[in-house]
Coordinates of C-alpha atoms in Angstrom, one line a residue:
M1 CA 190.5 57.9 209.6
S2 CA 193.2 56.3 207.0
C3 CA 193.2 57.1 203.3
H4 CA 191.9 53.3 202.7
K5 CA 188.9 53.5 205.0
R6 CA 188.2 56.8 203.7
L7 CA 188.1 55.7 200.1
S8 CA 186.5 52.7 201.5
T9 CA 183.5 54.2 203.4
E10 CA 183.3 57.1 200.2
T11 CA 182.9 53.6 197.8
N12 CA 180.4 52.0 199.7
N13 CA 178.1 55.1 200.1
N14 CA 178.4 55.6 196.4
K15 CA 177.3 52.1 196.3
N16 CA 174.4 52.9 198.2
N17 CA 173.5 56.1 196.7
S18 CA 173.8 54.3 193.1
N19 CA 171.7 51.5 194.6
N20 CA 169.2 54.0 195.8
N21 CA 168.9 56.1 192.3
R22 CA 168.6 52.6 190.7
V23 CA 165.7 51.8 192.8
N24 CA 164.1 55.4 192.4
N25 CA 164.9 55.1 188.8
K26 CA 163.2 51.7 188.6
K27 CA 160.4 53.0 190.9
A28 CA 159.6 56.0 188.2
W29 CA 159.8 53.7 185.3
L30 CA 157.4 51.4 187.1
I31 CA 154.9 54.2 187.6
L32 CA 155.5 55.2 184.2
L33 CA 154.8 51.8 183.0
L34 CA 151.4 51.3 185.2
S35 CA 150.4 54.5 183.8
T36 CA 150.9 53.8 180.0
A37 CA 149.2 50.7 180.9
L38 CA 146.2 52.3 182.7
A39 CA 146.2 54.4 180.1
V40 CA 145.9 51.8 177.5
A41 CA 143.4 50.0 179.4
N42 CA 141.2 53.4 179.7
G43 CA 141.5 53.0 175.7
Q44 CA 140.4 49.8 175.5
A45 CA 137.1 50.9 178.0
E46 CA 136.4 53.8 175.3
A47 CA 136.5 51.1 172.7
N48 CA 133.0 49.9 174.4
G49 CA 131.4 52.8 172.5
K50 CA 132.2 50.8 169.0
P51 CA 129.2 48.4 168.7
H52 CA 129.4 44.5 168.8
I53 CA 128.6 42.7 165.4
I54 CA 127.1 39.4 165.2
I55 CA 126.9 38.0 161.7
I56 CA 124.8 35.1 161.3
M57 CA 125.1 33.2 158.0
A58 CA 122.7 29.9 156.8
D59 CA 124.5 28.2 154.4
D60 CA 121.9 27.7 151.2
M61 CA 119.0 28.5 152.4
G62 CA 116.0 29.2 150.2
F63 CA 114.5 32.7 149.9
D64 CA 110.9 31.9 150.8
D65 CA 112.2 29.4 153.5
V66 CA 111.9 31.8 156.1
S67 CA 108.2 32.6 157.3
F68 CA 108.3 36.1 157.5
R69 CA 108.3 35.9 153.8
G70 CA 104.6 34.3 153.9
S71 CA 105.2 31.0 153.4
N72 CA 103.4 28.5 156.3
H73 CA 105.2 25.5 155.2
F74 CA 106.8 25.7 158.7
L75 CA 108.0 28.6 160.7
T76 CA 111.1 30.5 161.7
P77 CA 109.7 32.3 164.6
N78 CA 113.3 33.6 165.8
I79 CA 114.0 34.7 163.0
D80 CA 110.8 36.5 161.8
A81 CA 110.8 38.3 165.6
L82 CA 114.5 39.5 164.9
A83 CA 113.1 40.5 161.2
Y84 CA 109.9 42.0 162.3
S85 CA 112.2 44.1 164.9
G86 CA 114.8 45.3 163.1
V87 CA 114.8 45.9 159.4
I88 CA 113.9 43.3 156.3
L89 CA 116.5 43.6 153.8
N90 CA 114.2 43.0 151.1
N91 CA 117.3 43.8 148.3
L92 CA 120.1 41.6 149.8
Y93 CA 122.1 40.1 146.8
T94 CA 125.0 37.9 147.1
P95 CA 127.0 35.8 144.8
A96 CA 125.4 32.3 143.5
M97 CA 127.6 30.2 144.8
C98 CA 129.5 29.4 148.8
T99 CA 133.0 30.8 148.4
P100 CA 132.6 33.1 146.0
S101 CA 129.9 34.7 148.6
R102 CA 132.4 34.2 151.4
A103 CA 135.3 36.3 149.6
A104 CA 133.0 39.3 148.9
L105 CA 131.9 39.2 152.6
L106 CA 135.0 39.6 154.1
T107 CA 136.8 41.5 151.2
G108 CA 133.9 43.9 149.9
K109 CA 134.8 43.0 146.3
Y110 CA 133.3 41.4 143.3
P111 CA 135.1 37.7 143.2
I112 CA 135.8 39.0 139.7
N113 CA 138.4 41.3 141.2
T114 CA 139.9 38.6 144.0
G115 CA 139.9 35.5 141.2
M116 CA 137.1 34.0 143.2
Q117 CA 134.4 34.1 140.6
H118 CA 134.3 30.2 139.3
Y119 CA 132.5 27.4 141.0
V120 CA 133.5 27.0 144.5
I121 CA 137.0 25.6 146.5
V122 CA 136.6 21.8 146.4
N123 CA 138.5 20.3 149.2
D124 CA 141.4 18.6 147.1
Q125 CA 141.8 21.5 145.3
P126 CA 145.3 23.7 146.4
W127 CA 144.2 27.5 146.4
G128 CA 142.2 30.0 148.4
L129 CA 141.5 33.5 149.0
P130 CA 144.6 35.5 147.5
L131 CA 146.9 36.2 150.8
N132 CA 147.5 40.1 149.0
E133 CA 143.6 40.9 149.9
T134 CA 142.8 42.0 153.3
T135 CA 140.0 40.8 155.0
M136 CA 137.0 41.7 157.0
A137 CA 138.0 40.1 160.0
Q138 CA 141.7 42.0 159.7
I139 CA 140.7 45.2 159.4
F140 CA 138.2 44.9 162.5
K141 CA 141.0 43.1 164.7
Q142 CA 143.5 46.4 163.8
N143 CA 140.8 48.5 165.1
G144 CA 140.6 46.9 168.1
Y145 CA 137.9 44.1 167.7
Y146 CA 138.1 40.6 169.2
T147 CA 137.5 38.2 165.9
S148 CA 135.6 35.2 166.1
L149 CA 134.7 32.6 163.1
L150 CA 132.5 30.2 164.6
G151 CA 131.7 27.2 161.5
K152 CA 132.3 27.1 158.5
W153 CA 135.3 28.6 156.0
H154 CA 135.6 27.6 152.5
L155 CA 138.2 30.1 151.5
G156 CA 141.1 27.7 151.2
M157 CA 142.5 25.3 153.4
S158 CA 145.6 23.7 151.2
R159 CA 148.0 26.0 152.8
R160 CA 148.3 26.9 156.9
N161 CA 148.4 30.3 155.6
F162 CA 144.8 30.1 154.2
T163 CA 142.9 29.4 157.3
P164 CA 140.9 31.9 159.2
T165 CA 143.5 32.4 162.3
E166 CA 146.2 33.7 159.5
R167 CA 143.4 35.8 158.0
G168 CA 142.4 38.0 160.8
F169 CA 140.3 35.9 163.1
D170 CA 141.8 35.8 166.7
H171 CA 139.5 32.3 167.2
H172 CA 138.5 29.8 164.8
F173 CA 136.2 27.3 166.2
G174 CA 134.6 24.9 162.9
Y175 CA 135.4 23.6 160.0
L176 CA 138.0 24.4 156.8
G177 CA 136.3 23.0 153.8
A178 CA 133.1 23.1 151.8
Y179 CA 130.9 20.7 154.4
V180 CA 130.7 17.8 156.7
D181 CA 128.8 15.2 158.3
Y182 CA 126.6 17.3 161.0
Y183 CA 127.4 14.2 163.5
D184 CA 131.1 12.7 162.7
Q185 CA 132.4 16.1 161.1
T186 CA 133.6 14.1 158.3
L187 CA 133.5 15.0 154.7
M188 CA 133.9 12.0 151.5
Q189 CA 134.6 13.7 148.3
N190 CA 132.6 12.8 145.7
G191 CA 133.9 11.1 142.4
K192 CA 137.6 10.6 144.4
N193 CA 139.1 7.3 146.0
Y194 CA 140.1 9.8 149.2
S195 CA 139.9 8.0 152.6
R196 CA 136.4 10.0 154.4
G197 CA 138.4 12.7 156.4
H198 CA 137.3 14.3 159.2
D199 CA 137.3 18.5 159.2
F200 CA 137.1 20.4 162.3
R201 CA 139.3 22.1 164.3
S202 CA 139.4 24.5 168.1
N203 CA 142.0 27.2 166.4
L204 CA 144.7 25.3 164.3
Q205 CA 144.3 22.1 166.7
V206 CA 142.3 19.3 165.0
S207 CA 138.9 18.9 167.7
H208 CA 137.4 15.6 168.2
E209 CA 135.7 16.6 171.3
H210 CA 132.2 16.7 170.1
V211 CA 132.1 14.0 167.4
G212 CA 128.7 12.5 167.8
E213 CA 127.1 15.7 168.7
Y214 CA 124.4 17.9 166.1
L215 CA 126.5 20.4 164.7
T216 CA 124.4 23.1 164.6
D217 CA 123.9 22.8 168.5
V218 CA 127.7 22.5 168.8
L219 CA 128.1 26.2 167.0
T220 CA 125.4 27.6 168.6
E221 CA 126.8 26.8 172.2
A222 CA 130.3 27.9 171.2
A223 CA 128.6 31.0 170.3
V224 CA 126.8 31.4 173.6
Q225 CA 129.8 30.7 175.6
L226 CA 131.6 33.3 173.8
I227 CA 129.5 35.9 174.1
D228 CA 129.0 34.8 178.0
Q229 CA 132.6 34.9 178.5
H230 CA 133.4 37.8 176.2
N231 CA 134.9 40.9 178.3
A232 CA 133.3 43.6 176.4
T233 CA 134.8 46.0 178.7
A234 CA 138.1 45.6 177.0
K235 CA 136.8 44.9 173.5
P236 CA 133.8 44.8 171.3
L237 CA 133.1 41.7 169.5
F238 CA 132.8 40.6 166.0
L239 CA 131.2 37.4 165.8
L240 CA 130.6 35.9 162.3
L241 CA 128.6 32.6 163.1
S242 CA 128.9 30.7 159.6
H243 CA 126.2 27.7 160.1
L244 CA 126.4 24.5 158.2
A245 CA 122.8 24.4 158.2
P246 CA 121.0 24.0 156.0
H247 CA 123.6 22.7 153.5
A248 CA 123.2 19.3 152.6
A249 CA 125.8 17.2 154.4
N250 CA 127.7 13.9 152.2
D251 CA 125.7 12.1 149.8
D252 CA 125.2 8.9 152.2
Q253 CA 123.0 10.8 154.5
P254 CA 122.8 14.6 153.3
M255 CA 119.4 15.1 155.3
Q256 CA 120.1 15.1 159.1
A257 CA 118.7 16.6 161.7
P258 CA 118.1 15.2 165.7
A259 CA 114.8 13.0 166.2
E260 CA 112.7 15.9 168.0
E261 CA 113.1 18.5 165.8
L262 CA 112.0 16.2 163.1
A263 CA 109.1 15.0 164.8
Q264 CA 107.8 18.4 164.7
F265 CA 107.2 17.9 161.3
A266 CA 105.8 14.9 160.8
Y267 CA 102.7 16.4 158.5
I268 CA 105.3 17.1 155.6
K269 CA 105.2 14.1 153.6
D270 CA 108.1 14.4 151.4
E271 CA 110.8 13.3 153.5
T272 CA 113.7 15.2 152.3
R273 CA 111.7 18.6 152.5
R274 CA 110.5 17.2 156.0
Y275 CA 114.5 16.6 157.3
Y276 CA 114.9 20.2 155.8
A277 CA 112.4 22.0 157.5
A278 CA 113.9 20.2 161.0
M279 CA 117.2 21.2 160.1
V280 CA 116.0 24.9 159.1
S281 CA 113.9 24.8 162.6
R282 CA 117.1 23.8 164.8
L283 CA 118.8 26.8 162.7
D284 CA 116.1 28.9 164.1
K285 CA 116.4 27.9 167.6
S286 CA 120.6 28.7 167.0
V287 CA 119.5 32.5 166.5
G288 CA 117.5 32.8 169.6
R289 CA 119.9 31.6 172.1
V290 CA 122.4 34.0 170.5
I291 CA 120.1 36.9 171.1
D292 CA 119.5 35.5 174.6
A293 CA 123.0 35.1 175.5
L294 CA 123.4 39.1 174.0
A295 CA 120.3 39.8 176.3
R296 CA 122.0 38.1 179.4
R297 CA 124.9 39.7 178.9
Q298 CA 123.1 43.4 178.5
L299 CA 125.1 44.0 174.9
L300 CA 121.9 44.1 173.0
Q301 CA 122.3 47.9 173.5
Q302 CA 125.2 47.8 171.4
S303 CA 125.0 45.2 169.2
I304 CA 124.3 45.3 165.4
V305 CA 123.0 42.0 164.4
L306 CA 122.6 40.3 161.0
F307 CA 120.8 37.1 159.7
L308 CA 121.7 36.2 156.1
S309 CA 122.3 32.9 153.8
D310 CA 125.4 33.1 151.9
N311 CA 123.2 32.6 148.9
G312 CA 120.1 30.5 147.3
G313 CA 118.9 27.0 148.2
P314 CA 119.2 23.9 145.7
T315 CA 115.9 22.8 145.0
E316 CA 117.8 20.2 142.2
G317 CA 121.2 18.9 141.6
M318 CA 124.3 18.5 143.5
H319 CA 123.4 19.0 147.3
A320 CA 119.8 19.3 146.6
T321 CA 117.7 19.9 149.8
K322 CA 114.6 20.7 148.2
A323 CA 115.1 24.4 149.5
S324 CA 112.4 26.9 148.1
N325 CA 113.2 30.2 146.4
Y326 CA 110.0 30.6 145.6
P327 CA 108.7 32.9 143.8
L328 CA 111.9 33.6 142.2
R329 CA 113.6 32.3 139.3
G330 CA 116.5 29.4 139.9
Q331 CA 118.9 28.3 142.5
K332 CA 121.9 28.2 143.7
N333 CA 124.7 28.3 141.3
S334 CA 122.5 30.2 138.8
P335 CA 122.3 33.9 137.6
W336 CA 118.7 34.4 138.4
E337 CA 117.2 35.9 141.1
G338 CA 116.6 32.7 143.2
G339 CA 120.7 32.0 143.1
I340 CA 121.6 35.6 143.8
R341 CA 118.5 37.1 146.5
S342 CA 119.4 36.3 150.0
S343 CA 116.7 36.5 152.8
A344 CA 117.8 38.5 155.2
A345 CA 117.5 41.2 158.5
I346 CA 119.3 43.0 160.6
W347 CA 118.9 45.2 163.8
S348 CA 120.5 48.1 165.3
T349 CA 119.1 50.5 167.8
E350 CA 121.0 53.2 165.8
F351 CA 118.5 52.5 162.7
E352 CA 115.4 55.0 162.9
K353 CA 113.0 53.2 161.2
L354 CA 113.1 49.9 163.1
G355 CA 110.3 47.8 162.0
S356 CA 110.5 48.2 158.0
V357 CA 111.0 46.8 155.2
W358 CA 114.2 48.4 153.2
R359 CA 114.0 47.8 149.4
Q360 CA 117.2 49.3 148.8
P361 CA 119.6 47.4 146.8
F362 CA 122.6 45.9 149.0
Y363 CA 125.4 43.8 148.1
I364 CA 127.3 41.4 150.5
G365 CA 130.4 43.2 149.5
D366 CA 128.7 46.8 151.2
L367 CA 128.9 45.4 154.7
L368 CA 132.3 45.5 154.8
P369 CA 132.3 49.4 154.3
T370 CA 129.0 50.0 155.5
L371 CA 129.8 48.3 159.5
A372 CA 133.2 49.6 159.2
E373 CA 131.3 53.3 159.1
A374 CA 128.9 51.9 162.0
A375 CA 132.5 51.1 164.0
G376 CA 133.9 54.3 163.2
I377 CA 136.4 52.4 160.7
S378 CA 138.0 54.6 157.9
L379 CA 138.9 52.3 155.0
P380 CA 142.3 53.1 153.5
P381 CA 141.8 54.2 149.8
T382 CA 144.0 51.2 149.3
L383 CA 141.6 48.6 149.6
K384 CA 139.8 49.5 146.4
V385 CA 136.9 47.5 147.5
D386 CA 133.7 47.4 145.1
G387 CA 131.1 47.5 148.3
L388 CA 129.3 51.0 148.8
N389 CA 128.6 52.5 152.4
L390 CA 125.1 52.5 152.8
W391 CA 125.1 53.1 156.3
S392 CA 123.5 56.4 156.2
A393 CA 121.0 55.3 154.1
L394 CA 120.6 52.0 156.2
K395 CA 120.3 54.3 159.2
Y396 CA 117.8 56.5 158.7
G397 CA 116.1 54.2 156.4
Y398 CA 116.1 56.1 152.6
E399 CA 115.7 54.0 149.3
S400 CA 117.3 56.3 146.8
V401 CA 120.6 55.3 146.2
E402 CA 120.8 53.9 142.5
R403 CA 124.1 51.4 142.2
E404 CA 125.1 48.7 139.5
I405 CA 125.7 45.1 140.9
L406 CA 128.4 43.1 139.1
H407 CA 126.9 39.6 139.9
N408 CA 129.5 37.6 138.3
I409 CA 131.4 37.2 135.4
D410 CA 132.5 33.7 134.7
E411 CA 134.4 33.1 131.0
T412 CA 134.9 29.2 132.4
D413 CA 131.0 29.0 132.3
A414 CA 130.2 31.3 129.4
Y415 CA 127.9 33.9 131.8
F416 CA 127.8 37.1 133.4
A417 CA 124.7 38.7 135.2
Y418 CA 124.5 42.9 135.9
T419 CA 122.1 45.1 137.8
K420 CA 122.2 48.7 137.3
G421 CA 119.3 50.6 138.9
K422 CA 115.9 48.6 138.1
W423 CA 117.4 46.9 135.0
K424 CA 119.2 43.4 135.1
V425 CA 121.1 41.9 132.1
V426 CA 121.6 38.0 132.1
N427 CA 123.8 36.7 129.2
G428 CA 124.5 33.0 129.2
T429 CA 123.5 30.7 132.5
T430 CA 125.1 27.8 134.6
V431 CA 124.7 23.8 133.9
E432 CA 123.6 24.7 130.6
G433 CA 120.2 26.2 131.6
A434 CA 119.3 22.9 134.2
Y435 CA 118.3 25.6 137.2
D436 CA 116.9 28.3 134.8
G437 CA 112.9 27.5 135.6
W438 CA 111.1 28.5 138.6
L439 CA 111.9 25.9 140.7
G440 CA 110.3 26.4 144.1
S441 CA 106.6 26.4 145.4
R442 CA 104.4 27.0 148.3
H443 CA 102.6 24.5 149.9
A444 CA 99.1 25.0 150.3
T445 CA 97.8 22.0 152.3
E446 CA 100.9 21.4 154.8
I447 CA 100.6 23.8 157.1
D448 CA 102.7 24.3 160.3
P449 CA 99.8 23.8 163.0
R450 CA 101.6 27.4 164.5
A451 CA 100.6 29.2 161.7
A452 CA 96.7 29.5 162.7
S453 CA 98.3 31.6 165.7
Y454 CA 101.2 33.3 163.6
E455 CA 101.4 36.3 165.3
Q456 CA 100.8 34.9 168.9
V457 CA 104.1 32.7 168.4
I458 CA 105.7 35.7 167.4
R459 CA 104.8 37.9 170.4
N460 CA 106.1 34.3 172.8
T461 CA 109.6 34.2 171.4
S462 CA 112.5 35.4 173.7
V463 CA 113.7 37.4 170.9
W464 CA 110.7 39.5 170.5
Q465 CA 110.6 40.0 174.3
H466 CA 114.6 41.0 174.4
L467 CA 114.3 43.5 171.3
Q468 CA 110.8 44.7 172.5
E469 CA 112.3 45.7 175.9
V470 CA 115.5 47.3 174.4
N471 CA 113.4 49.0 171.8
R472 CA 111.1 50.4 174.9
G473 CA 107.8 48.6 173.6
A474 CA 107.5 49.8 170.1
E475 CA 104.4 48.5 168.8
R476 CA 104.9 46.6 165.4
N477 CA 102.3 45.9 162.5
I478 CA 103.2 42.2 161.9
T479 CA 100.7 41.3 159.5
A480 CA 101.5 44.5 157.7
L481 CA 105.5 43.4 157.7
R482 CA 104.9 40.1 156.4
Q483 CA 102.9 41.0 153.5
Q484 CA 105.1 44.0 152.4
A485 CA 108.2 41.0 152.7
Q486 CA 106.4 39.3 150.1
L487 CA 107.4 39.3 146.4
G488 CA 104.6 39.5 143.6
C489 CA 105.1 38.5 140.1
S490 CA 103.0 39.1 137.0
E491 CA 100.0 37.1 136.6
L492 CA 101.3 35.8 133.0
P493 CA 104.3 35.4 131.5
G494 CA 105.7 37.9 129.0
T495 CA 108.3 37.1 126.3
P496 CA 110.6 34.6 127.3
C497 CA 114.2 34.4 128.2
L498 CA 116.7 32.2 126.5
P499 CA 120.0 32.7 127.7
L500 CA 121.9 30.4 125.8
K501 CA 121.0 32.3 122.8
A502 CA 120.4 36.0 123.1
P503 CA 121.2 37.7 126.1
C504 CA 117.8 38.9 128.5
L505 CA 116.9 42.1 130.1
F506 CA 114.3 42.8 132.7
D507 CA 113.1 45.3 134.9
I508 CA 113.8 43.5 138.7
D509 CA 111.4 46.6 140.4
V510 CA 108.3 45.4 138.4
D511 CA 109.4 41.9 137.6
P512 CA 111.7 40.2 140.1
C513 CA 110.4 37.1 138.9
E514 CA 112.2 37.4 135.4
L515 CA 109.3 36.5 133.7
N516 CA 109.2 39.2 130.9
N517 CA 112.0 39.5 128.8
L518 CA 112.5 43.2 127.6
Y519 CA 115.9 42.8 125.5
E520 CA 114.0 43.1 122.0
D521 CA 112.3 46.1 123.4
H522 CA 115.5 48.0 124.7
R523 CA 118.5 46.6 122.7
N524 CA 119.3 49.4 121.1
A525 CA 118.5 52.2 123.8
S526 CA 121.3 53.9 125.6
F527 CA 121.1 53.2 129.1
F528 CA 121.4 49.3 127.8
L529 CA 124.4 50.0 125.5
D530 CA 126.0 51.9 128.8
M531 CA 125.2 49.3 130.4
W532 CA 126.5 46.6 128.1
D533 CA 129.8 48.7 127.8
R534 CA 130.4 48.8 131.4
I535 CA 130.3 45.1 131.4
E536 CA 133.0 45.2 128.9
Q537 CA 135.2 47.0 131.3
F538 CA 134.8 44.5 134.3
A539 CA 135.3 41.7 131.8
K540 CA 138.8 43.2 130.7
Q541 CA 140.1 44.4 134.6
A542 CA 138.7 40.7 135.7
H543 CA 141.1 38.7 137.9
P544 CA 141.7 35.6 136.2
P545 CA 139.9 32.5 138.1
A546 CA 142.4 31.5 141.0
N547 CA 141.0 28.0 140.6
K548 CA 143.8 25.2 140.4
P549 CA 143.2 21.4 139.6
A550 CA 142.7 18.7 142.3
D551 CA 146.3 17.7 143.9
P552 CA 145.2 13.5 145.1
K553 CA 148.4 14.6 148.0
C554 CA 146.0 16.0 149.9
D555 CA 144.0 12.9 150.6
P556 CA 143.1 12.5 154.2
R557 CA 144.6 9.0 154.9
Y558 CA 147.5 10.3 154.8
Y559 CA 146.9 12.4 157.6
K560 CA 146.1 10.5 160.3
N561 CA 142.3 10.6 158.2
E562 CA 142.4 14.5 158.9
W563 CA 141.5 17.3 156.0
T564 CA 144.4 19.6 156.7
W565 CA 147.0 21.5 155.1
W566 CA 148.5 19.0 152.7
E567 CA 150.8 21.6 150.9
D568 CA 152.9 22.4 153.9
E569 CA 152.9 19.0 155.2
Q570 CA 154.0 17.6 152.1
Q571 CA 156.7 20.3 152.3
A572 CA 157.6 19.3 155.8
G573 CA 158.1 15.8 154.5
D574 CA 155.7 14.8 156.8
V575 CA 153.3 12.3 154.7
G576 CA 152.0 9.6 156.7
V577 CA 153.2 10.7 160.1
G578 CA 151.2 14.4 160.1
T579 CA 148.5 15.0 162.3
G580 CA 147.5 18.4 160.6
T581 CA 147.9 19.9 164.0
A582 CA 150.1 22.7 164.8
S583 CA 152.1 23.8 168.2
K584 CA 150.2 25.8 170.5
C585 CA 151.0 29.3 171.5
L586 CA 150.5 31.3 174.5
C587 CA 148.3 34.1 173.5
V588 CA 147.0 36.7 175.9
N589 CA 144.1 38.9 175.7
N590 CA 145.3 41.5 177.6
L591 CA 147.1 44.4 175.7
P592 CA 148.1 46.4 179.4
F593 CA 149.4 43.5 181.0
I594 CA 151.8 42.8 177.1
L595 CA 152.7 46.0 177.1
F596 CA 154.0 46.2 180.6
I597 CA 155.9 42.6 180.4
F598 CA 157.7 44.1 177.2
L599 CA 158.3 47.7 178.3
A600 CA 159.6 46.2 181.4
T601 CA 161.9 43.7 179.9
L602 CA 163.5 46.5 178.0
T603 CA 163.9 48.7 181.1
G604 CA 165.5 45.7 183.3
L605 CA 162.6 45.7 185.3
W606 CA 162.0 41.5 184.8
L607 CA 163.8 40.2 187.0

C-alpha cells in the first residue's frame, strides 16, 4: 500500500474513531442529562409533601356578615361549614383598609415598616409596595410553589414592576386597582375628570373576554380551572383568591348582584342591604366551589384552606355597603375593633383541634411566617418580618402566646392603635371621629328562611360533606361552636372614650366592644407607661408614608381607555397609542425540560 493510501486510510480511521467517540460522548452526556432531569423530576415529586395553600380573601366584609357569628339575617352555609370543620380564628387582626392589609399579608410586616400605613393607593397615584420588599409569593415561588393571584391586587400599578407577576406571582388574572364594576370591569375615579377605564388582565395582557359576566363567578371559575389543571405532582399550589366581593362598585351603581341571587333575599326591606346579602351569598357559593374542586382532585388532605376579610366592613361613608361589624365599635378605616378584626376560619388535617374556636391573638402579618413553617420554609433573618410564627400554636390549639400588635401609627391622620396582651390603647382617630360609634346591628325580624333548620343546612353543604369525609366523620357540635364564636359585650357602657381629647385604654378580653375606657384608672401604671414607650419606639423607626400625589397622566383616555402602568408608557413615549399590554413570553412550567434544553445547548447536543 502506498504511503498516500495508508495515510488516507489512517486519516479516515481516525475520523471514524473521532466520530464514534463524539457519538459515545454525546450518548454519555445525554444519559447524564436525562438522569439529571429525572433527579429533578423526583425532587419535584417530593415537593408533593408540601401543603397546597389556598387563601380566599373577601373585600370589606363585615365582622357579623358570616352566619357562624350568630346572625340569621342571611346565611353563609359554605363559609360556616368550613369554619365548623376547621378552626374559627376569633381574634384575627388586620389593618383597617385594603392596601395596608394586603401589604401586611404579603410582607409579614406592619405597614409603618413598608410605608403603606396611610390610606390606600388610589388608581391615579404613582406609588406601590416598595420594590425592595420581598413578598410571600416570591418566597413560596423560590421554594418550589406555583403561585397564582386571582382578583384584586391594589399594591401599585403606575409601573409594570409594581404588578403581581413582577412581585412573585407566576400567574395573575384580575384587576390592578382598588375596585371595578362587577360586570364591565371598569373604574370611574371619584372627583376626577378622567375617562372611565377598564381594569382587567390575564397576566400582563388586557383581557375583555369576560366583560358582561359577574366578576365573583369569573374569579371562581378561574380558581376551579386552576385547581383542575394544576400539576400537583410537580409543584404544590399557592393560590390567593382575592375577591372583589362584597366591596362596592362605582358610585353610579355600587351594589351589584345577579337577579337570581338577589331574589333569595326579598325579605330584606333595605335595598342596599338586600344587594349586600346577595353579594355575600355569591361569595359564599365561591367558597363551596373551590372546596369542591379541591375534593374532586383529591387535594384536600394536603391542603391548608383559609378564609378571611381584608378589614372590617364600611357601614357608612365612602363605598358604604351597610355591612355590619356588630357588636364591635367602628368600621373600615377606623382604629376600632370593627375596622381591624376579621371574621376568619382555617382548615388543615394537621390541626389537632379541628372543630374549635381559637382565641389566640393573630395578626395578618403572622400568616407569612406561620404558613412558611407549615411548608417547611425557613425565612431568612434579613427579611425582618414583624409577624410571628404561630404554626405550632395553631396546630396544637394552645392560646398562651402573649404578643403585641401594632395596628397602625398614622401621623398624617394623627392617630395610633396598639395592643399588648389584653390591653389596647387608641389615641386620635380617623375622619374626625365619624366612624367612632357602634354602627352595625342585628336584625330580629328579617330572618333568612333557612335559619329555622340552620344545622341541617350546614350539614347538607358539599363543603361539610367533603371535609367530614377527610376528617373521617368526626362529630361537631355546631350549635356550641356558633355560640362560642359570638362576642359578648357589657350591658351598660362604662367611662366614655373621646380619642380626640385623650388616649383611651380597653381590656379587650372582657370588653371587645370598647365600651369602657380605663385610661384614667391606669394612666400611671407601669404596664401602660411601657406600652406608651413601645409606641414611641415604633413611631421613631417608622418608614415615611410612601403616598404620592395624583398624576393626571394616568388618565385611561390616553391608553385606549385602559388603566395601565402609565409611567412606563410615558417614558416610552406611547401616550395616546399605548395599549397597556406587554409582549407575550414563552413560559414552560417544567423544570426538567428546561434544564435539559439548557444543558443540551451548552454541550452541543441541541442541533
